[in-house]
Tab-separated table of C-alpha atoms in Angstrom:
chain	number	residue	atom	x	y	z
R	1	UNK	CA	-15.054	-17.794	-26.321
R	2	UNK	CA	-14.013	-15.079	-23.698
R	3	UNK	CA	-14.353	-17.369	-20.341
R	4	UNK	CA	-12.437	-19.530	-22.039
R	5	UNK	CA	-9.627	-17.284	-23.050
R	6	UNK	CA	-9.843	-16.392	-19.365
R	7	UNK	CA	-9.383	-19.996	-18.177
R	8	UNK	CA	-6.620	-20.633	-20.448
R	9	UNK	CA	-4.613	-17.783	-20.050
R	10	UNK	CA	-4.940	-18.372	-15.809
R	11	UNK	CA	-3.628	-21.744	-16.479
R	12	UNK	CA	-0.755	-20.655	-18.423
R	13	UNK	CA	0.088	-17.974	-15.688
R	14	UNK	CA	-0.065	-20.434	-12.885
R	15	UNK	CA	2.073	-23.295	-14.852
R	16	UNK	CA	4.810	-20.493	-15.631
R	17	UNK	CA	4.730	-19.878	-12.056
R	18	UNK	CA	5.319	-23.407	-11.101
R	19	UNK	CA	8.079	-24.064	-13.779
R	20	UNK	CA	9.868	-20.987	-13.077
R	21	UNK	CA	10.142	-22.117	-9.219
R	22	UNK	CA	11.417	-26.131	-10.721
R	23	UNK	CA	14.150	-24.346	-12.313
R	24	UNK	CA	15.825	-22.891	-9.122
R	25	UNK	CA	14.755	-23.619	-5.971
R	26	UNK	CA	17.504	-22.199	-4.138
R	27	UNK	CA	16.557	-18.629	-5.556
R	28	UNK	CA	13.262	-16.522	-4.800
R	29	UNK	CA	10.584	-16.920	-7.296
R	30	UNK	CA	10.342	-13.825	-9.038
R	31	UNK	CA	6.462	-14.500	-10.261
R	32	UNK	CA	3.644	-14.156	-7.816
R	33	UNK	CA	0.292	-15.581	-8.508
R	34	UNK	CA	-2.657	-13.670	-6.606
R	35	UNK	CA	-6.585	-13.106	-6.955
R	36	UNK	CA	-9.660	-11.660	-5.582
R	37	UNK	CA	-13.083	-12.657	-5.957
R	38	UNK	CA	-16.385	-11.144	-4.678
R	39	UNK	CA	-19.900	-12.004	-4.598
R	40	UNK	CA	-22.686	-9.662	-3.327
R	41	UNK	CA	-26.407	-9.132	-2.727
R	42	UNK	CA	-27.690	-5.588	-2.637
R	43	UNK	CA	-31.523	-5.246	-1.614
R	44	UNK	CA	-33.184	-2.291	-3.011
R	45	UNK	CA	-36.936	-1.866	-2.216
R	46	UNK	CA	-37.639	0.339	-4.955
R	47	UNK	CA	-37.074	-2.725	-6.873
R	48	UNK	CA	-36.386	-1.367	-10.096
R	49	UNK	CA	-37.256	-3.686	-13.170
R	50	UNK	CA	-33.639	-3.471	-14.808
R	51	UNK	CA	-31.880	-4.620	-11.203
R	52	UNK	CA	-29.813	-1.529	-12.194
R	53	UNK	CA	-28.716	1.033	-9.523
R	54	UNK	CA	-29.018	4.634	-10.950
R	55	UNK	CA	-26.549	5.449	-13.125
R	56	UNK	CA	-23.709	7.308	-11.283
R	57	UNK	CA	-23.005	3.852	-9.591
R	58	UNK	CA	-20.372	1.456	-11.600
R	59	UNK	CA	-19.422	-1.205	-8.732
R	60	UNK	CA	-21.971	-3.001	-6.880
R	61	UNK	CA	-24.581	-1.539	-9.343
R	62	UNK	CA	-26.734	-4.798	-9.635
R	63	UNK	CA	-29.723	-5.061	-7.502
R	64	UNK	CA	-32.192	-7.793	-6.228
R	65	UNK	CA	-30.152	-10.244	-7.407
R	66	UNK	CA	-26.736	-12.280	-6.387
R	67	UNK	CA	-24.021	-11.774	-8.716
R	68	UNK	CA	-20.161	-11.543	-8.762
R	69	UNK	CA	-18.720	-7.933	-8.607
R	70	UNK	CA	-15.123	-8.526	-9.107
R	71	UNK	CA	-13.099	-11.668	-9.754
R	72	UNK	CA	-10.053	-11.697	-11.366
R	73	UNK	CA	-6.438	-13.777	-11.177
R	74	UNK	CA	-3.220	-11.876	-11.272
R	75	UNK	CA	0.588	-12.750	-12.090
R	76	UNK	CA	2.908	-10.477	-10.679
R	77	UNK	CA	6.776	-10.589	-12.257
R	78	UNK	CA	9.647	-8.648	-10.382
R	79	UNK	CA	13.530	-8.482	-10.454
R	80	UNK	CA	15.654	-5.861	-9.242
R	81	UNK	CA	15.214	-3.719	-12.588
R	82	UNK	CA	12.128	-5.171	-14.085
R	83	UNK	CA	8.541	-5.823	-12.841
R	84	UNK	CA	5.180	-6.545	-14.745
R	85	UNK	CA	1.561	-7.446	-13.889
R	86	UNK	CA	-0.967	-8.875	-15.806
R	87	UNK	CA	-4.979	-9.514	-14.589
R	88	UNK	CA	-7.955	-10.725	-15.875
R	89	UNK	CA	-11.089	-9.744	-14.937
R	90	UNK	CA	-14.907	-10.745	-14.627
R	91	UNK	CA	-17.728	-9.959	-13.185
R	92	UNK	CA	-20.463	-6.666	-12.791
R	93	UNK	CA	-17.694	-4.013	-12.126
R	94	UNK	CA	-16.146	-5.140	-15.537
R	95	UNK	CA	-18.925	-5.097	-17.687
R	96	UNK	CA	-19.926	-1.781	-15.927
R	97	UNK	CA	-16.402	0.267	-16.334
R	98	UNK	CA	-15.198	-1.742	-19.628
R	99	UNK	CA	-18.334	-1.428	-21.853
R	100	UNK	CA	-16.459	1.335	-24.006
R	101	UNK	CA	-13.558	-1.352	-24.711
R	102	UNK	CA	-13.595	-3.688	-27.817
R	103	UNK	CA	-12.837	-7.221	-27.967
R	104	UNK	CA	-10.658	-8.944	-25.281
R	105	UNK	CA	-9.493	-5.241	-23.658
R	106	UNK	CA	-13.067	-5.749	-21.904
R	107	UNK	CA	-11.004	-8.220	-19.197
R	108	UNK	CA	-7.866	-6.940	-18.978
R	109	UNK	CA	-8.049	-5.856	-15.464
R	110	UNK	CA	-4.340	-4.742	-15.242
R	111	UNK	CA	-1.797	-5.234	-17.734
R	112	UNK	CA	1.863	-3.440	-17.489
R	113	UNK	CA	5.461	-3.751	-17.779
R	114	UNK	CA	8.313	-1.513	-16.242
R	115	UNK	CA	12.008	-1.163	-15.369
R	116	UNK	CA	13.903	0.846	-13.219
R	117	UNK	CA	15.834	3.885	-14.382
R	118	UNK	CA	18.312	4.228	-11.676
R	119	UNK	CA	20.527	1.843	-9.658
R	120	UNK	CA	20.834	4.117	-6.414
R	121	UNK	CA	16.959	5.975	-6.986
R	122	UNK	CA	13.316	4.508	-7.069
R	123	UNK	CA	12.585	5.747	-10.020
R	124	UNK	CA	10.469	3.954	-12.579
R	125	UNK	CA	9.156	3.719	-15.819
R	126	UNK	CA	5.855	1.710	-16.833
R	127	UNK	CA	3.446	1.357	-19.661
R	128	UNK	CA	0.359	0.030	-20.130
R	129	UNK	CA	-2.949	-0.427	-18.474
R	130	UNK	CA	-2.377	0.788	-14.989
R	131	UNK	CA	-4.400	1.640	-11.450
R	132	UNK	CA	-5.459	4.837	-11.757
R	133	UNK	CA	-3.814	7.760	-10.273
R	134	UNK	CA	-6.725	9.498	-8.849
R	135	UNK	CA	-8.057	8.823	-5.534
R	136	UNK	CA	-7.486	6.565	-2.652
R	137	UNK	CA	-10.017	3.786	-3.486
R	138	UNK	CA	-9.762	1.082	-5.726
R	139	UNK	CA	-11.881	-1.756	-6.978
R	140	UNK	CA	-10.881	-4.613	-4.365
R	141	UNK	CA	-13.305	-3.930	-1.552
R	142	UNK	CA	-11.518	-5.601	0.752
R	143	UNK	CA	-9.020	-3.027	0.602
R	144	UNK	CA	-11.307	0.658	1.327
R	145	UNK	CA	-12.755	1.666	4.309
R	146	UNK	CA	-16.218	1.078	2.736
R	147	UNK	CA	-17.854	-1.989	1.266
R	148	UNK	CA	-19.031	0.147	-1.744
R	149	UNK	CA	-17.185	2.847	-3.285
R	150	UNK	CA	-17.778	6.391	-2.861
R	151	UNK	CA	-19.234	8.750	-5.547
R	152	UNK	CA	-15.898	10.483	-5.800
R	153	UNK	CA	-14.524	7.071	-6.908
R	154	UNK	CA	-17.535	5.912	-9.175
R	155	UNK	CA	-17.557	9.054	-11.097
R	156	UNK	CA	-13.432	9.253	-11.371
R	157	UNK	CA	-11.000	6.812	-13.409
R	158	UNK	CA	-10.594	3.504	-11.865
R	159	UNK	CA	-7.757	2.457	-14.402
R	160	UNK	CA	-5.728	4.264	-16.930
R	161	UNK	CA	-3.650	3.122	-19.963
R	162	UNK	CA	-0.293	5.053	-20.760
R	163	UNK	CA	3.423	5.646	-19.709
R	164	UNK	CA	3.827	6.758	-15.910
R	165	UNK	CA	7.606	7.964	-14.967
R	166	UNK	CA	7.526	7.914	-10.922
R	167	UNK	CA	9.861	8.547	-8.310
R	168	UNK	CA	9.775	7.409	-4.398
R	169	UNK	CA	12.160	9.022	-1.906
R	170	UNK	CA	14.702	7.178	0.083
R	171	UNK	CA	12.802	7.857	3.133
R	172	UNK	CA	9.268	6.865	1.640
R	173	UNK	CA	7.607	10.376	2.622
R	174	UNK	CA	7.496	11.455	-0.998
R	175	UNK	CA	5.994	10.021	-4.133
R	176	UNK	CA	5.959	11.886	-7.559
R	177	UNK	CA	4.811	10.770	-10.709
R	178	UNK	CA	3.571	12.465	-14.063
R	179	UNK	CA	1.471	10.401	-16.700
R	180	UNK	CA	0.780	10.432	-20.992
R	181	UNK	CA	-2.499	8.724	-20.637
R	182	UNK	CA	-5.197	7.075	-23.466
R	183	UNK	CA	-7.814	9.314	-21.831
R	184	UNK	CA	-10.229	9.431	-18.708
R	185	UNK	CA	-10.535	5.816	-17.591
R	186	UNK	CA	-9.994	3.930	-21.286
R	187	UNK	CA	-7.388	1.332	-22.923
R	188	UNK	CA	-8.173	2.307	-26.291
R	189	UNK	CA	-8.057	6.024	-27.142
R	190	UNK	CA	-11.740	7.071	-28.465
R	191	UNK	CA	-11.710	8.307	-31.966
R	192	UNK	CA	-13.155	11.792	-30.698
R	193	UNK	CA	-9.638	12.185	-28.855
R	194	UNK	CA	-7.310	14.618	-30.823
R	195	UNK	CA	-4.246	13.294	-28.669
R	196	UNK	CA	-3.039	12.149	-25.785
R	197	UNK	CA	-3.977	13.294	-21.765
R	198	UNK	CA	-1.815	14.051	-19.118
R	199	UNK	CA	-1.754	13.078	-15.630
R	200	UNK	CA	0.521	14.000	-12.420
R	201	UNK	CA	0.397	12.888	-8.373
R	202	UNK	CA	2.181	14.149	-5.846
R	203	UNK	CA	1.703	12.371	-2.349
R	204	UNK	CA	3.373	13.077	0.941
R	205	UNK	CA	3.542	10.808	4.032
R	206	UNK	CA	5.123	13.322	7.177
R	207	UNK	CA	4.916	10.377	9.378
R	208	UNK	CA	3.309	6.923	8.734
R	209	UNK	CA	-0.033	8.024	9.838
R	210	UNK	CA	-0.654	10.454	7.881
R	211	UNK	CA	-0.870	10.599	3.509
R	212	UNK	CA	-1.353	14.002	1.979
R	213	UNK	CA	-2.454	13.047	-2.285
R	214	UNK	CA	-2.752	15.605	-5.115
R	215	UNK	CA	-3.923	14.016	-8.419
R	216	UNK	CA	-4.320	15.935	-11.677
R	217	UNK	CA	-5.495	14.963	-15.218
R	218	UNK	CA	-5.664	17.219	-17.969
R	219	UNK	CA	-7.246	15.843	-21.732
R	220	UNK	CA	-9.783	16.179	-24.544
R	221	UNK	CA	-12.750	14.898	-23.910
R	222	UNK	CA	-14.164	15.298	-27.400
R	223	UNK	CA	-13.738	17.599	-30.052
R	224	UNK	CA	-12.827	21.008	-28.285
R	225	UNK	CA	-13.770	19.804	-25.201
R	226	UNK	CA	-10.743	20.292	-22.608
R	227	UNK	CA	-10.894	18.690	-18.976
R	228	UNK	CA	-9.325	19.621	-16.171
R	229	UNK	CA	-9.826	17.923	-12.829
R	230	UNK	CA	-8.070	17.301	-10.059
R	231	UNK	CA	-8.410	15.266	-6.506
R	232	UNK	CA	-7.277	16.091	-3.149
R	233	UNK	CA	-7.686	13.466	-0.310
R	234	UNK	CA	-6.128	12.837	3.470
R	235	UNK	CA	-5.625	9.531	4.923
R	236	UNK	CA	-5.569	9.400	8.909
R	237	UNK	CA	-4.362	6.229	10.333
R	238	UNK	CA	-3.973	7.436	14.053
R	239	UNK	CA	-3.984	4.448	15.650
R	240	UNK	CA	-4.695	0.930	15.780
R	241	UNK	CA	-8.175	0.743	15.568
R	242	UNK	CA	-9.121	4.347	14.050
R	243	UNK	CA	-8.983	5.005	10.114
R	244	UNK	CA	-10.064	8.231	8.300
R	245	UNK	CA	-10.356	9.745	4.973
R	246	UNK	CA	-11.416	12.999	3.567
R	247	UNK	CA	-11.442	13.623	-0.250
R	248	UNK	CA	-12.421	16.892	-2.211
R	249	UNK	CA	-12.436	16.421	-6.079
R	250	UNK	CA	-12.938	19.918	-8.397
R	251	UNK	CA	-13.479	19.595	-12.257
R	252	UNK	CA	-13.731	22.275	-15.331
R	253	UNK	CA	-14.463	20.937	-18.830
R	254	UNK	CA	-14.858	23.581	-21.886
R	255	UNK	CA	-18.079	23.353	-23.227
R	256	UNK	CA	-17.751	23.357	-27.096
R	257	UNK	CA	-21.365	24.625	-28.210
R	258	UNK	CA	-20.852	27.992	-25.560
R	259	UNK	CA	-18.352	30.386	-24.492
R	260	UNK	CA	-17.884	29.125	-21.090
R	261	UNK	CA	-16.731	26.298	-18.662
R	262	UNK	CA	-18.765	23.837	-16.908
R	263	UNK	CA	-17.541	22.800	-14.097
R	264	UNK	CA	-18.249	20.010	-10.953
R	265	UNK	CA	-16.943	18.916	-7.282
R	266	UNK	CA	-17.651	16.700	-4.748
R	267	UNK	CA	-16.428	16.323	-1.406
R	268	UNK	CA	-16.946	13.172	1.356
R	269	UNK	CA	-15.509	11.695	4.660
R	270	UNK	CA	-15.623	8.016	5.610
R	271	UNK	CA	-14.315	6.492	9.283
R	272	UNK	CA	-13.658	3.392	9.989
R	273	UNK	CA	-13.103	1.834	13.720
R	274	UNK	CA	-12.126	-1.679	14.887
R	275	UNK	CA	-14.604	-2.219	17.521
R	276	UNK	CA	-12.674	-5.808	18.202
R	277	UNK	CA	-9.917	-7.847	16.349
R	278	UNK	CA	-12.182	-9.025	13.467
R	279	UNK	CA	-15.004	-6.909	14.016
R	280	UNK	CA	-15.052	-3.041	11.998
R	281	UNK	CA	-17.452	-0.482	12.121
R	282	UNK	CA	-17.320	2.385	9.022
R	283	UNK	CA	-20.009	5.500	8.524
R	284	UNK	CA	-19.673	7.626	5.119
R	285	UNK	CA	-20.982	10.993	4.118
R	286	UNK	CA	-20.655	12.670	0.987
R	287	UNK	CA	-22.053	15.304	-1.760
R	288	UNK	CA	-21.979	15.387	-5.268
R	289	UNK	CA	-22.559	18.927	-7.173
R	290	UNK	CA	-22.731	18.865	-10.754
R	291	UNK	CA	-24.699	21.672	-11.971
R	292	UNK	CA	-23.685	21.680	-15.829
R	293	UNK	CA	-24.432	17.777	-16.046
R	294	UNK	CA	-20.954	17.033	-17.215
R	295	UNK	CA	-20.936	13.727	-15.449
R	296	UNK	CA	-24.043	12.975	-14.808
R	297	UNK	CA	-24.957	13.426	-18.727
R	298	UNK	CA	-26.415	10.483	-19.248
R	299	UNK	CA	-29.147	10.618	-16.326
R	300	UNK	CA	-32.566	11.403	-16.865
R	301	UNK	CA	-34.162	13.243	-15.746
R	302	UNK	CA	-31.271	15.662	-15.558
R	303	UNK	CA	-29.509	15.675	-11.976
R	304	UNK	CA	-27.178	18.589	-10.219
R	305	UNK	CA	-26.680	17.150	-7.059
R	306	UNK	CA	-26.511	14.261	-5.027
R	307	UNK	CA	-25.954	13.863	-1.118
R	308	UNK	CA	-25.094	10.330	0.295
R	309	UNK	CA	-24.646	8.020	3.724
R	310	UNK	CA	-23.937	5.033	4.457
R	311	UNK	CA	-23.170	2.492	7.609
R	312	UNK	CA	-21.368	-0.449	7.761
R	313	UNK	CA	-19.836	-3.871	9.827
R	314	UNK	CA	-17.171	-6.056	8.401
R	315	UNK	CA	-16.346	-9.041	9.791
R	316	UNK	CA	-12.794	-10.894	8.567
R	317	UNK	CA	-13.613	-14.269	8.806
R	318	UNK	CA	-10.339	-15.904	8.604
R	319	UNK	CA	-7.061	-14.233	7.190
R	320	UNK	CA	-8.112	-12.915	3.391
R	321	UNK	CA	-11.900	-14.000	3.798
R	322	UNK	CA	-14.100	-10.785	4.246
R	323	UNK	CA	-17.965	-10.395	5.206
R	324	UNK	CA	-19.576	-7.288	4.774
R	325	UNK	CA	-22.630	-5.239	5.019
R	326	UNK	CA	-23.468	-1.798	4.220
R	327	UNK	CA	-26.524	-0.066	4.439
R	328	UNK	CA	-26.386	2.847	2.062
R	329	UNK	CA	-29.000	6.014	1.238
R	330	UNK	CA	-28.516	8.686	-1.773
R	331	UNK	CA	-30.940	11.492	-2.140
R	332	UNK	CA	-31.025	13.378	-5.356
R	333	UNK	CA	-32.585	16.805	-6.527
R	334	UNK	CA	-34.676	14.945	-9.464
R	335	UNK	CA	-36.875	11.908	-9.193
R	336	UNK	CA	-34.047	9.220	-10.997
R	337	UNK	CA	-34.445	6.192	-8.657
R	338	UNK	CA	-36.608	3.911	-10.556
R	339	UNK	CA	-39.663	2.455	-8.551
R	340	UNK	CA	-41.440	-0.912	-10.001
R	341	UNK	CA	-45.185	-0.313	-10.802
R	342	UNK	CA	-44.862	3.433	-9.092
R	343	UNK	CA	-43.320	6.641	-9.996
R	344	UNK	CA	-39.804	7.437	-9.646
R	345	UNK	CA	-38.494	8.929	-7.002
R	346	UNK	CA	-35.531	11.029	-5.032
R	347	UNK	CA	-34.513	9.045	-2.672
R	348	UNK	CA	-32.752	5.296	-2.754
R	349	UNK	CA	-32.274	2.902	0.313
R	350	UNK	CA	-29.893	-0.385	-0.442
R	351	UNK	CA	-28.645	-2.868	1.671
R	352	UNK	CA	-25.364	-4.607	0.385
R	353	UNK	CA	-24.005	-7.784	1.704
R	354	UNK	CA	-20.782	-9.030	0.390
R	355	UNK	CA	-18.319	-12.233	0.983
R	356	UNK	CA	-15.127	-12.034	-0.640
R	357	UNK	CA	-11.908	-13.415	-0.797
R	358	UNK	CA	-8.090	-11.992	-1.596
R	359	UNK	CA	-5.191	-14.511	-1.634
């Protein structure tokens, strides 16, 4: 039933775009249809019987099987003072990140509508399911430095639902936004929440090569459990060949059963270099500290630290068609990685390859 609904919606979006173009061939069609599809295979020598990776991984999280990580069709509408986006998605990424959502909400990758508030300034008001204002990485692997997502991206929202007021300066150096949200990566507000959450984003680009970003989240994560989270990152595009990304996150959450605040933090660096026009290499190092098991609460045995590193090679076969391969290593302070016919281990080695098309 869900797959039939997805196909029907896709055909409607495509036919709507064709009809709009036929109505007035002399003007630019305000409707654009785009899409993304990524298949992958991830080899784990531990051979976990469930085929699932560790509980802190939500993208490319299946092992030793060929799978679709993410596929979506998107219809975008944009005029001078109106814009809207609708994208319906499938794949293991959707299964993992939308597991808590009811019904057809499990397939809404993006769905929002907005209007411009000023004729002279770039001020917009948008509502709906929006891309997260936290972090530089998205679910679209082709847009990121590394094939798989960082620990920071995996354990902070990929998407959010709410209302956003945003401002872009005329010189494009400043971007400011404020949001009212349905919680931490949720479409439907959980019954345990007592009100909306709030977010803010400040982004500054002193040059075309440097981006500084500060994002904040504040909201309830259950009764009497207030969460504050701050994400800071720096993006550097020093030249046509070299890119770098540095991030630092910090979170505080009130513990309802004790008179104390629980904390966690993480940091990481990613580098990518174009060795030829179509070939790129990337490396990553990262660390996640969660002493009070706020983010890693569902993992057993309880862990407090994870170290990670990766090395990747990318090849753009054709324009929009990407083949990416990555070796990734994790080490935790407890034996959480399942190993077939043996005791769990503290270490995990993964070799992932993917083929993705973006159109």
